[in-house]
Short mmCIF file of C-alpha atoms in Angstrom, two decimals:
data_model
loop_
_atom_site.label_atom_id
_atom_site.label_comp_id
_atom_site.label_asym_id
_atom_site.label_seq_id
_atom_site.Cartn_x
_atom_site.Cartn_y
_atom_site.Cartn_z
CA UNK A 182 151.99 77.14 59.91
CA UNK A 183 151.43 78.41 55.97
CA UNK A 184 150.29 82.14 55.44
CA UNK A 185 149.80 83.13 51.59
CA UNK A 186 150.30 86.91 51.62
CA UNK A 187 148.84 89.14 48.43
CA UNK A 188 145.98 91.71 49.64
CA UNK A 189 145.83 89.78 52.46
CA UNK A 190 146.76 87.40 54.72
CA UNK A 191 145.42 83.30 53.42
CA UNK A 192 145.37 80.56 55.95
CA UNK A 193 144.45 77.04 55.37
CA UNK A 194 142.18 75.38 56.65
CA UNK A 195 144.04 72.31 57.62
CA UNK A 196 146.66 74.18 59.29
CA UNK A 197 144.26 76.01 61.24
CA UNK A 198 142.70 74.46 65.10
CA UNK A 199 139.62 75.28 66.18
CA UNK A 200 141.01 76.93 69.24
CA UNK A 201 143.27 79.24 67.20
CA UNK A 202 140.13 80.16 64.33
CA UNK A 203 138.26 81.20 67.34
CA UNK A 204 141.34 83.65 68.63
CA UNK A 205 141.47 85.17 65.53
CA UNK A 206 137.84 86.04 65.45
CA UNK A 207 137.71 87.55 69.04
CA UNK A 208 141.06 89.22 68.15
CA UNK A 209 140.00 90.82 65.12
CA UNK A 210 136.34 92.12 66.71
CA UNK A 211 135.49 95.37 67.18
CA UNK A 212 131.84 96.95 68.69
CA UNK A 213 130.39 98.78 65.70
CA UNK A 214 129.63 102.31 66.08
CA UNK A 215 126.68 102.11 63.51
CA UNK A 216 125.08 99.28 66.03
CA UNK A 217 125.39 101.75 68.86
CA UNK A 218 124.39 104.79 67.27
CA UNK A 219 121.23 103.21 66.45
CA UNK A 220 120.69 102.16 70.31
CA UNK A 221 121.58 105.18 71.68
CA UNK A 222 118.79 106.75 69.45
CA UNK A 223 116.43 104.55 70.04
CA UNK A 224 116.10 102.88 66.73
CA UNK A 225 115.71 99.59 65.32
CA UNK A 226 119.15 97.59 65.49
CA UNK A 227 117.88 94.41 63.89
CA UNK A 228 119.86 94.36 60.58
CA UNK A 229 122.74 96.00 62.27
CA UNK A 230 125.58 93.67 63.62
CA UNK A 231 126.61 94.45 67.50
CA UNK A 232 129.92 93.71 66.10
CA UNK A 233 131.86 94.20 63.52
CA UNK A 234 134.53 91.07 62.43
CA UNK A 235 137.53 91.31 60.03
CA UNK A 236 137.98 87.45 59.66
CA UNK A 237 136.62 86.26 56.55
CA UNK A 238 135.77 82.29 56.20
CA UNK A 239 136.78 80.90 52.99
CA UNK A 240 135.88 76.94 51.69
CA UNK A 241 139.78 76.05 51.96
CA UNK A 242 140.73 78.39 55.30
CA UNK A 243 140.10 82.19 56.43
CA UNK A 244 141.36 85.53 55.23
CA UNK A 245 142.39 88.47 57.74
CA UNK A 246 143.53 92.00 56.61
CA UNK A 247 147.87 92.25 55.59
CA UNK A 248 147.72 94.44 59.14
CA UNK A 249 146.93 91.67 61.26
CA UNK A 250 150.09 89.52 60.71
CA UNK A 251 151.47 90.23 64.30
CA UNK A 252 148.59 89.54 66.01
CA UNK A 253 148.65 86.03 64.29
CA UNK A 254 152.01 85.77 64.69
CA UNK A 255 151.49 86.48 68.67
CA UNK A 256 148.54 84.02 68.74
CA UNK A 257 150.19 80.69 66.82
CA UNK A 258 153.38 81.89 69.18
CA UNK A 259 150.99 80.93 72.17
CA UNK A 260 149.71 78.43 70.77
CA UNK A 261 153.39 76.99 69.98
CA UNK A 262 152.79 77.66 66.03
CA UNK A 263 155.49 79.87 64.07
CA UNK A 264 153.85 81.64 60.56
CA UNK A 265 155.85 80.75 57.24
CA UNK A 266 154.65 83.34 54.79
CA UNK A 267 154.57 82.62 50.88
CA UNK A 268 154.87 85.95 49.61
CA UNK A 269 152.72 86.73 46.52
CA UNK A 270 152.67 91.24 47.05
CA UNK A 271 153.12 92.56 43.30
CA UNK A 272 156.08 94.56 43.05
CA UNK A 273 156.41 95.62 38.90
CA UNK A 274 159.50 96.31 37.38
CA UNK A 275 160.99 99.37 38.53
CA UNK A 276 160.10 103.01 36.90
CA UNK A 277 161.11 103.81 33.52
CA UNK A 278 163.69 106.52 34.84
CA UNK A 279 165.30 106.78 38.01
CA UNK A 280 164.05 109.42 39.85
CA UNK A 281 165.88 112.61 41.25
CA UNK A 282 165.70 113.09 45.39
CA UNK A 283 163.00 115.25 46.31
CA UNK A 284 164.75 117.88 48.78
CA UNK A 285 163.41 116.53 52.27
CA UNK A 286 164.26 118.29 55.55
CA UNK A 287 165.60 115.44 58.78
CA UNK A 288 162.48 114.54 59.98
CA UNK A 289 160.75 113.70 56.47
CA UNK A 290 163.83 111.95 55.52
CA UNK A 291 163.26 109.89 58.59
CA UNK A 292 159.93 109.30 57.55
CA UNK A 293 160.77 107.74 54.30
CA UNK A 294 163.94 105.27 55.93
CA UNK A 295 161.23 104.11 58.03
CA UNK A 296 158.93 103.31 54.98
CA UNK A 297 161.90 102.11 53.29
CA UNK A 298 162.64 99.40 56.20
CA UNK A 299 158.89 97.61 56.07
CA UNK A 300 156.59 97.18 53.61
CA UNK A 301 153.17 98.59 55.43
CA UNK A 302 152.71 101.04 58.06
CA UNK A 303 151.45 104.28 59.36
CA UNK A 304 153.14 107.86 58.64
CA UNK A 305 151.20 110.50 61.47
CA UNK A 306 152.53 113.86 60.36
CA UNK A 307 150.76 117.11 61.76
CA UNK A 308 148.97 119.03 58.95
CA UNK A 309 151.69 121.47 57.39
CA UNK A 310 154.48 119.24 57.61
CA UNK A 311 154.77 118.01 54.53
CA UNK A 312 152.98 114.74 54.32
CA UNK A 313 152.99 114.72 50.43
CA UNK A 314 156.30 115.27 50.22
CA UNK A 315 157.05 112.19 52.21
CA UNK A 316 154.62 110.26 50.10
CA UNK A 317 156.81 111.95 47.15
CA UNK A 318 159.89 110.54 48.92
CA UNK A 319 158.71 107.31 49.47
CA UNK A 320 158.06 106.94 45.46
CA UNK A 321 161.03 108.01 44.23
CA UNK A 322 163.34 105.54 47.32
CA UNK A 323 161.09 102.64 46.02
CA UNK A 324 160.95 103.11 42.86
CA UNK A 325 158.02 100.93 41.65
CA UNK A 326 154.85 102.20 40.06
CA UNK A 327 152.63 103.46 42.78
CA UNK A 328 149.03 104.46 43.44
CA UNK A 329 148.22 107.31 45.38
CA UNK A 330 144.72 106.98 46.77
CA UNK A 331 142.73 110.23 47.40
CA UNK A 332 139.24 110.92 48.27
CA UNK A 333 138.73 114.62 46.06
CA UNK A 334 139.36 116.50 43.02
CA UNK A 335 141.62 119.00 45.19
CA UNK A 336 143.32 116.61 46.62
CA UNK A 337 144.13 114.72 43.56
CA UNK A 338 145.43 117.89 42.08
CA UNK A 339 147.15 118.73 44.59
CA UNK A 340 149.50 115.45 44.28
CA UNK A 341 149.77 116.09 40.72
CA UNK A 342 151.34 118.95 40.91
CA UNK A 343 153.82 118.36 43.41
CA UNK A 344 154.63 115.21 41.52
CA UNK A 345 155.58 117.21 38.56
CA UNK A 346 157.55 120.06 40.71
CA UNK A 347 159.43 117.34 43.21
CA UNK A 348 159.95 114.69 40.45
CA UNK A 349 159.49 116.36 36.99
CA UNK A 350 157.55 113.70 35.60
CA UNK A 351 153.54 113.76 34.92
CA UNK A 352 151.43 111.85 37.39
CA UNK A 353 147.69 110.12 35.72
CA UNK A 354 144.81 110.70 37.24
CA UNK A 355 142.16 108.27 37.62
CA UNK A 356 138.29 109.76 37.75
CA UNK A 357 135.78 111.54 35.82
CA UNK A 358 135.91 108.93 33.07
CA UNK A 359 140.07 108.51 32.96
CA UNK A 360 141.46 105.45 32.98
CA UNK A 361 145.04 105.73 31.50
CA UNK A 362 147.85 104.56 33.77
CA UNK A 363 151.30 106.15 34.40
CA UNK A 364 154.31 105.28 36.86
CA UNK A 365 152.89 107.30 39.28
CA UNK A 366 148.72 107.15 39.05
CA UNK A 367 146.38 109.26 41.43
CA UNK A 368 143.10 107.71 41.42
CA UNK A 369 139.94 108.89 43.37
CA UNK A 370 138.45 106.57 45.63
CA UNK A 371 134.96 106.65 44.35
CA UNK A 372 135.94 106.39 40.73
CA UNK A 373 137.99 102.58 41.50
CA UNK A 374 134.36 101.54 43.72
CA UNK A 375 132.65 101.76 40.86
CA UNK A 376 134.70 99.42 38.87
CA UNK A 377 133.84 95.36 38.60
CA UNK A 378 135.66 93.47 40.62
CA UNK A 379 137.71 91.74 37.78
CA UNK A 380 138.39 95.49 36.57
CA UNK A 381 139.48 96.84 40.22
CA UNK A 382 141.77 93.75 40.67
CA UNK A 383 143.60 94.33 37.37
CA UNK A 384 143.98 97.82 37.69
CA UNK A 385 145.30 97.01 41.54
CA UNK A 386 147.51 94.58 40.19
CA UNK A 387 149.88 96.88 38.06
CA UNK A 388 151.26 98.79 41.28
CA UNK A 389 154.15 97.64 43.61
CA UNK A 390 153.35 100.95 46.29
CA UNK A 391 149.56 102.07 47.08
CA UNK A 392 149.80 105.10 49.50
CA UNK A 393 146.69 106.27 50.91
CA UNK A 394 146.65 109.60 51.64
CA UNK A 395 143.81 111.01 54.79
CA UNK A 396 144.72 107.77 55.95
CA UNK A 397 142.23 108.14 58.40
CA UNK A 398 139.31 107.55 56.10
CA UNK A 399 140.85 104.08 55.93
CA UNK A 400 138.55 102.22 58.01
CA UNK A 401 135.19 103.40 56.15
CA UNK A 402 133.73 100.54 53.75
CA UNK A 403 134.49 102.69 50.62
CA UNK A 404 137.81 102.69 51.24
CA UNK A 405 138.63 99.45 52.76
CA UNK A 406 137.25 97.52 50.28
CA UNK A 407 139.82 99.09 47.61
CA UNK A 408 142.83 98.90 50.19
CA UNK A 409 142.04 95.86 50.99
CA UNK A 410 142.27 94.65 47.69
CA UNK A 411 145.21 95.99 46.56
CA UNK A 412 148.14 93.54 46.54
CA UNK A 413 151.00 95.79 46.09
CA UNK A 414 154.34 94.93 48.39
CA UNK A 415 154.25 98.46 50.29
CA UNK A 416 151.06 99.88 51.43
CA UNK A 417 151.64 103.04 53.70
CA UNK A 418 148.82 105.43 55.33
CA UNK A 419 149.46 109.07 55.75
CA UNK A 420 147.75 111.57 58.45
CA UNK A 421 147.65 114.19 60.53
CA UNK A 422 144.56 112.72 62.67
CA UNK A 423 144.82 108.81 63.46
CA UNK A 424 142.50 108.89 66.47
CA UNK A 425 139.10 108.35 64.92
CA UNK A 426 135.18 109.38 66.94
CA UNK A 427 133.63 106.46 66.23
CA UNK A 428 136.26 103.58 67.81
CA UNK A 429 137.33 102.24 64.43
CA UNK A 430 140.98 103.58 64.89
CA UNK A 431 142.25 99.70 65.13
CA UNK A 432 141.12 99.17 61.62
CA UNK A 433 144.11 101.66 60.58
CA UNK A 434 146.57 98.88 61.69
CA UNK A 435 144.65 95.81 60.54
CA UNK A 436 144.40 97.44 56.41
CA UNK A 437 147.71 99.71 56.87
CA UNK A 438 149.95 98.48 59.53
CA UNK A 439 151.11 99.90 62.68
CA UNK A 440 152.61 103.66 62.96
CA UNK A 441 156.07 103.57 62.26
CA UNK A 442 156.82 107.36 61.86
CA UNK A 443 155.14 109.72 64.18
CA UNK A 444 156.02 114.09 64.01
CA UNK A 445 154.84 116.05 67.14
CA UNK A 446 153.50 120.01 66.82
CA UNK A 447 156.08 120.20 69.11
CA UNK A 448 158.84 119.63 67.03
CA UNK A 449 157.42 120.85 63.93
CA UNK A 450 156.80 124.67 66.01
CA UNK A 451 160.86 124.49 67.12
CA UNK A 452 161.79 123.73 63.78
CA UNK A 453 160.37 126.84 62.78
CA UNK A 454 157.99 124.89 60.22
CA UNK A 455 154.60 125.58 62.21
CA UNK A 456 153.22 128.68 63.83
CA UNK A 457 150.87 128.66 66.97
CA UNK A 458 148.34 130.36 66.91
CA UNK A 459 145.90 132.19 69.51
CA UNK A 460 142.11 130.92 69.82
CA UNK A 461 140.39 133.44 70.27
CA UNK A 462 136.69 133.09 72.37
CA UNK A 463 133.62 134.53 71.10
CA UNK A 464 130.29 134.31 72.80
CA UNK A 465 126.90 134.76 71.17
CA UNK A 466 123.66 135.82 72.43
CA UNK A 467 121.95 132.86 70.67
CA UNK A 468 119.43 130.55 72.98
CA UNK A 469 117.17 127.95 72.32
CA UNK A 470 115.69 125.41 74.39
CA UNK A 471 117.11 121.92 73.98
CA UNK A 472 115.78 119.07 75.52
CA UNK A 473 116.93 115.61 74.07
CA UNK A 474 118.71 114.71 70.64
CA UNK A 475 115.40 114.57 69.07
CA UNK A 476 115.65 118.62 69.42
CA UNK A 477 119.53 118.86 67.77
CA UNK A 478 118.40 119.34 64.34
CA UNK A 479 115.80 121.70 64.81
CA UNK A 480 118.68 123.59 67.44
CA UNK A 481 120.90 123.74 64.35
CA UNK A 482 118.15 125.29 61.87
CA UNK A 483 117.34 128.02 64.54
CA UNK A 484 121.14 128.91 64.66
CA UNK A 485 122.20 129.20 60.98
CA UNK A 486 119.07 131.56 61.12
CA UNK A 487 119.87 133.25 63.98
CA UNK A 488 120.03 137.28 62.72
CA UNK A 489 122.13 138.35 65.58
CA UNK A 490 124.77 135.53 65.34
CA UNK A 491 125.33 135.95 61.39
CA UNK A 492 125.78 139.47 61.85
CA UNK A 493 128.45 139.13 65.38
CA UNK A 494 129.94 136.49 63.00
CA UNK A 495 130.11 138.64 59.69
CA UNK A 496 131.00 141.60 61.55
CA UNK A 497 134.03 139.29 63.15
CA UNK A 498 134.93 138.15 60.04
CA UNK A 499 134.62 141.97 57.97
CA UNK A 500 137.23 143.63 60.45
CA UNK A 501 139.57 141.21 60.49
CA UNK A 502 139.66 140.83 56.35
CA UNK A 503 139.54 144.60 56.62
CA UNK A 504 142.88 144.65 58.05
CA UNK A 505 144.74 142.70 55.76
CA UNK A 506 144.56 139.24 56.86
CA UNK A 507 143.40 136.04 54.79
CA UNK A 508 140.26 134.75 56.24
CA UNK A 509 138.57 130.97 55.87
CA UNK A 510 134.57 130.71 57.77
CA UNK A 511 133.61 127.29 57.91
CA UNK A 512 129.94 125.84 58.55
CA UNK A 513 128.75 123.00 58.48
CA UNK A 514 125.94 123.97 56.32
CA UNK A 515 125.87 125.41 52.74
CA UNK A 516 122.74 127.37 52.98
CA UNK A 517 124.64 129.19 56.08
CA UNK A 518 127.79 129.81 53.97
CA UNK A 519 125.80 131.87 51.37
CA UNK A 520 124.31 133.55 53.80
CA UNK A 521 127.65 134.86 55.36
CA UNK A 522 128.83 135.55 51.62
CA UNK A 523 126.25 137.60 51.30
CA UNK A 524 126.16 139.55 54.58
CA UNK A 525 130.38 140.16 54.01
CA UNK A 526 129.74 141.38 50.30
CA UNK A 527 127.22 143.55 51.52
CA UNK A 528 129.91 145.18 54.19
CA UNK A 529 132.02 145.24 51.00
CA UNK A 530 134.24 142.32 51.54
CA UNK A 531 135.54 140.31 49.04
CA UNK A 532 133.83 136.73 49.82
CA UNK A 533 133.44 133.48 48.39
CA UNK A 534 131.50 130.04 48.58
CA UNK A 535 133.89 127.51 48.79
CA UNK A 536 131.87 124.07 48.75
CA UNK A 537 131.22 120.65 47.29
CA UNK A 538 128.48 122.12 44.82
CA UNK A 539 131.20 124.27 43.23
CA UNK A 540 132.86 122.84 39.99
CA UNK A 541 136.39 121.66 40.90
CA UNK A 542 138.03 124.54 38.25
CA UNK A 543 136.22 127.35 39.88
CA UNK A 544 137.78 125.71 43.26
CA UNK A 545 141.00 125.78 41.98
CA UNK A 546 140.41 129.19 40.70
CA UNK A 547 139.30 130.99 43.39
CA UNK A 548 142.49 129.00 46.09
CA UNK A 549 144.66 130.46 43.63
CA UNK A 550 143.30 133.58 44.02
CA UNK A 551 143.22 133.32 48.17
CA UNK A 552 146.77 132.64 47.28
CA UNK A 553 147.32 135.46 45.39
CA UNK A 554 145.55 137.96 47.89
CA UNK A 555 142.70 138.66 45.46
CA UNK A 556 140.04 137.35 47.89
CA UNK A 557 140.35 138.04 51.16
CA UNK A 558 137.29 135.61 52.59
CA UNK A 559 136.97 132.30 51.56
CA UNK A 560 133.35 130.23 53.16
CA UNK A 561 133.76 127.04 53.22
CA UNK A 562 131.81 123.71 54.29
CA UNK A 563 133.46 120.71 55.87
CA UNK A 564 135.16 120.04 52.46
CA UNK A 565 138.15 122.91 53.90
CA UNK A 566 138.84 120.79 56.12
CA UNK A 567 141.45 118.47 54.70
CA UNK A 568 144.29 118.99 52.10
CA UNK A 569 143.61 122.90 51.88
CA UNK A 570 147.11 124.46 51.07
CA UNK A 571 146.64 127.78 52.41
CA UNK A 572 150.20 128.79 53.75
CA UNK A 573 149.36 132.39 53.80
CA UNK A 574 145.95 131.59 56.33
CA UNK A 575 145.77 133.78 59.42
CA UNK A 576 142.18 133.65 60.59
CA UNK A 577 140.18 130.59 60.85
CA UNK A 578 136.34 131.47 62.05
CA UNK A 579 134.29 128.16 63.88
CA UNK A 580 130.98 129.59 62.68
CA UNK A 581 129.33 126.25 63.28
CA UNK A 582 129.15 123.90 66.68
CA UNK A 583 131.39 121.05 66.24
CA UNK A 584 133.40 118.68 68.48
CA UNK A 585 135.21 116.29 66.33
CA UNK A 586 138.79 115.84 67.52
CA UNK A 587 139.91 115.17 63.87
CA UNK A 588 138.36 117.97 62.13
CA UNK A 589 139.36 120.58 65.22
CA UNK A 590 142.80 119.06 64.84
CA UNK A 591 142.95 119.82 60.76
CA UNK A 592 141.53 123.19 61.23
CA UNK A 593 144.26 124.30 63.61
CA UNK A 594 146.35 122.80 60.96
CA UNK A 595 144.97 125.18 58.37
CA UNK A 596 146.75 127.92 60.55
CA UNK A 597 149.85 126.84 61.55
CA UNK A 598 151.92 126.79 58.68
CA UNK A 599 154.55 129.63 58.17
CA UNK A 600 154.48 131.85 55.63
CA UNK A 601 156.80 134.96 54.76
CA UNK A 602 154.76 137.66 56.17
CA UNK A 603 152.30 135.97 58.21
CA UNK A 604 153.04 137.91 61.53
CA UNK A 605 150.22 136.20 63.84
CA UNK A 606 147.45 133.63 63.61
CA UNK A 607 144.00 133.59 65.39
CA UNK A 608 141.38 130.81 65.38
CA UNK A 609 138.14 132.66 66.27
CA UNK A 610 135.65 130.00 68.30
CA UNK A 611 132.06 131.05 68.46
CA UNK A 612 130.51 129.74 71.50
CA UNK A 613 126.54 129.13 72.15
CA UNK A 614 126.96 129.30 75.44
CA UNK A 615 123.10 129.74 76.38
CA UNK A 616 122.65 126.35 75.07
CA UNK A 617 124.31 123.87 77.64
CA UNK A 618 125.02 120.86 74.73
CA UNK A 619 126.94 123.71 72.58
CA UNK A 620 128.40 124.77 75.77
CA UNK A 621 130.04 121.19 76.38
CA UNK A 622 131.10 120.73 72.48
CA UNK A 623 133.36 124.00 72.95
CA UNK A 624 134.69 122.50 76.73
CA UNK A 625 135.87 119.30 74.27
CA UNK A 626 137.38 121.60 71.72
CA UNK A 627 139.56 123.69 74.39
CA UNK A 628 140.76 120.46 75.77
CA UNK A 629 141.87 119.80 72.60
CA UNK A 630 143.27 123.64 71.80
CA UNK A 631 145.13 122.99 75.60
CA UNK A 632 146.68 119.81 74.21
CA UNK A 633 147.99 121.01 70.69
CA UNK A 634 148.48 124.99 71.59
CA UNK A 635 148.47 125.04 75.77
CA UNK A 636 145.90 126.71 77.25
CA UNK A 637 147.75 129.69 77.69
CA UNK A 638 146.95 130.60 74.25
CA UNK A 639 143.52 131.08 74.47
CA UNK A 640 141.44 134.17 75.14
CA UNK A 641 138.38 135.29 75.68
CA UNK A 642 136.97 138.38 73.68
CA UNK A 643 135.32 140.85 75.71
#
């Protein structure tokens, strides 16, 4: 059986029996969380497919994500079938210099011979291990141009610059009206969706690698829809948090390929790389009477508001910055952020709002000068909570209820990596515990704490 691989995977329709189409389609299924969401809350679900199918019927066949090859594979196996592919991934001529060796330590350089032995796959490394370098190291052993797909300005810079340390060349970046191209070019997600499609498939066309880094934002239609048009040979994921809330995690395999380097905490902490630190247990006083989901907003309004709880919070925050250490708040709210900034600069702290409304150089600006121990306090919204290089990070304060296993995994993250004088680290966990639906999101997050940290390492303040 014929399988024309480029972005994807191209079967014809005369090679194709009913019984196997019909596989594929069950195969390749998934419930969709939106249809779901929508029932459990009581809304219309009429426009909203119950589920969600990555088989695409074409006039001459059907297309399925590059991903999905072994599950074909297993099902024209059964049904006594074996898949010849005709290859058509780009892979340009190489890079116009070699590149040096970025310096990688064992388990990174294990990372990149496994991307160097496929051409698609998954690399899962825990946040402060050095998932850019990888990426770094997968460029330079490849040596083809490659795209490096990032969803923010921080991000983007941050790849940038560690292009230009690890590999002494100048990366482009694609967004905020640049287009130029280099060997190595970091483009923006939302930039590339806004191009035609005849636009987006040229530009896709001129790379041999596309690395997606937050890999895990893979399965959203923003960034499927470039991935899956990309037809470059190699096309590797990288993240600290695979597992996904909403029961999409498949869709990482079907547009990336299975995992095929995986780093524990574990191994990272005896390595000396990672830190643990202590979570620390803080109840409020705050209360407010919940009755159904109909009542969560107005719960959440009542709580940034809450006098009591901003000043246990602030007051948390002000003694700890007060002796020495480098403190990130995060909320899930930015009206609630500048109301801790303001309550910590009126206790004399040094505090700043760190959130999608400010401009991408005062960002940069004020994480250099977190970095440089010129401000003490950074608040920050839900955009802290992925590819924030804070090595120096002791105290991380949950000033807002939360539960996602992904974003409780990346702020532990934020904490764990070493740093020459970082003596201890402390995640400080505000608890509602008056209000029994806050009470079970913090029961989720110290399952979580027990599996990364062990429960041992979590106290309760008196």
């Amino acid at each position: 059986m014929r399988a024309l691989v480029d972005s994807g995977i191209h079967l014809a329709g005369s090679d194709l029996s009913p019984k196997l189409a019909e596989r594929l389609q069950r195969a390749l299924s998934f419930q969709n969380p939106e249809y779901l969401d929508r029932l459990r809350l009581g809304l219309s679900t009429r426009a909203v497919p119950e589920r969600l199918c990555f088989v695409e019927e074409a006039v001459d066949g059907l297309r399925l994500p590059r991903g999905a090859i072994q599950t074909l594979r297993q099902l024209a196996a059964a049904a006594g079938l074996t898949i010849c592919c005709e290859d058509r991934r780009t892979r340009p001529a190489e890079l116009l210099s070699p590149l040096r060796n970025p310096p990688l330590r064992p388990y990174q350089e294990r990372a990149v011979a496994a991307m160097a032995a496929v051409t698609q796959g998954l690399v899962v490394v825990p946040c402060g291990g050095g998932k850019t370098r990888i990426g770094i190291g997968a460029v330079a052993h490849l040596a083809t141009p490659a795209l490096i797909l990032v969803h923010t300005h921080d991000l983007a810079e941050q790849w940038r610059e560690q292009v230009h340390d690890l590999l002494g060349i100048e990366a482009a970046v694609v967004g905020d009206g640049r287009t130029a191209l280099a060997p190595i070019t970091i483009a923006l997600v939302q930039t590339l969706t806004r191009f035609g499609p005849g636009q987006l498939d040229a530009f896709l066309a001129t790379f041999g690698l596309l690395l997606l880094d937050e890999a895990h934002h893979c399965p959203s239609t923003t960034f499927r829809g470039v991935v899956d048009r990309c037809p470059a040979r190699y096309r590797f994921g990288l993240t600290a948090t695979p597992e996904r809330e909403d029961g999409l995690s498949p869709l990482l395999d079907l547009f990336l390929g299975q995992p095929i380097a995986t780093v524990s905490h574990d191994e990272l902490v005896a390595a000396g790389i990672l830190k643990l630190p202590d979570v620390r247990v803080i109840e409020t006083g705050f209360a407010f009477s919940y009755e159904s989901a109909d009542d969560y907003a107005r719960l959440l309004d009542g709580l940034v508001r809450d006098e009591a709880r901003n000043e246990l919070v602030a007051g948390t925050v002000a003694a700890e910055a007060q002796a020495g250490h480098l403190c990130l708040v995060l909320s899930g709210r930015i009206d609630h952020c500048q109301s801790l900034v303001t309550r910590l600069r009126t206790r004399g702290v040094g505090a700043e709002l760190l959130t999608g409304k400010v401009k991408k150089e005062r960002r940069k600006e004020l994480l250099d000068a977190a970095r440089a121990g010129k401000v003490p306090v950074l608040v920050a919204t839900t955009l802290a909570d992925e590819g924030l290089d804070l090595p120096a990070l002791s105290r991380v304060f949950l000033a807002y209820p939360g539960r996602a296993r992904g974003r409780t995994l990346q702020r532990l993250g934020r904490l764990m990596r070493a740093h020459p004088g970082k003596t201890d680290a402390v995640l400080f966990d505000f608890v509602d515990a008056k209000v029994p639906v806050l009470r079970r999101h913090h029961v989720e997050r110290r399952r979580l704490y027990a599996e990364v940290l062990g429960s041992a390492r979590e106290t309760r303040a008196r």
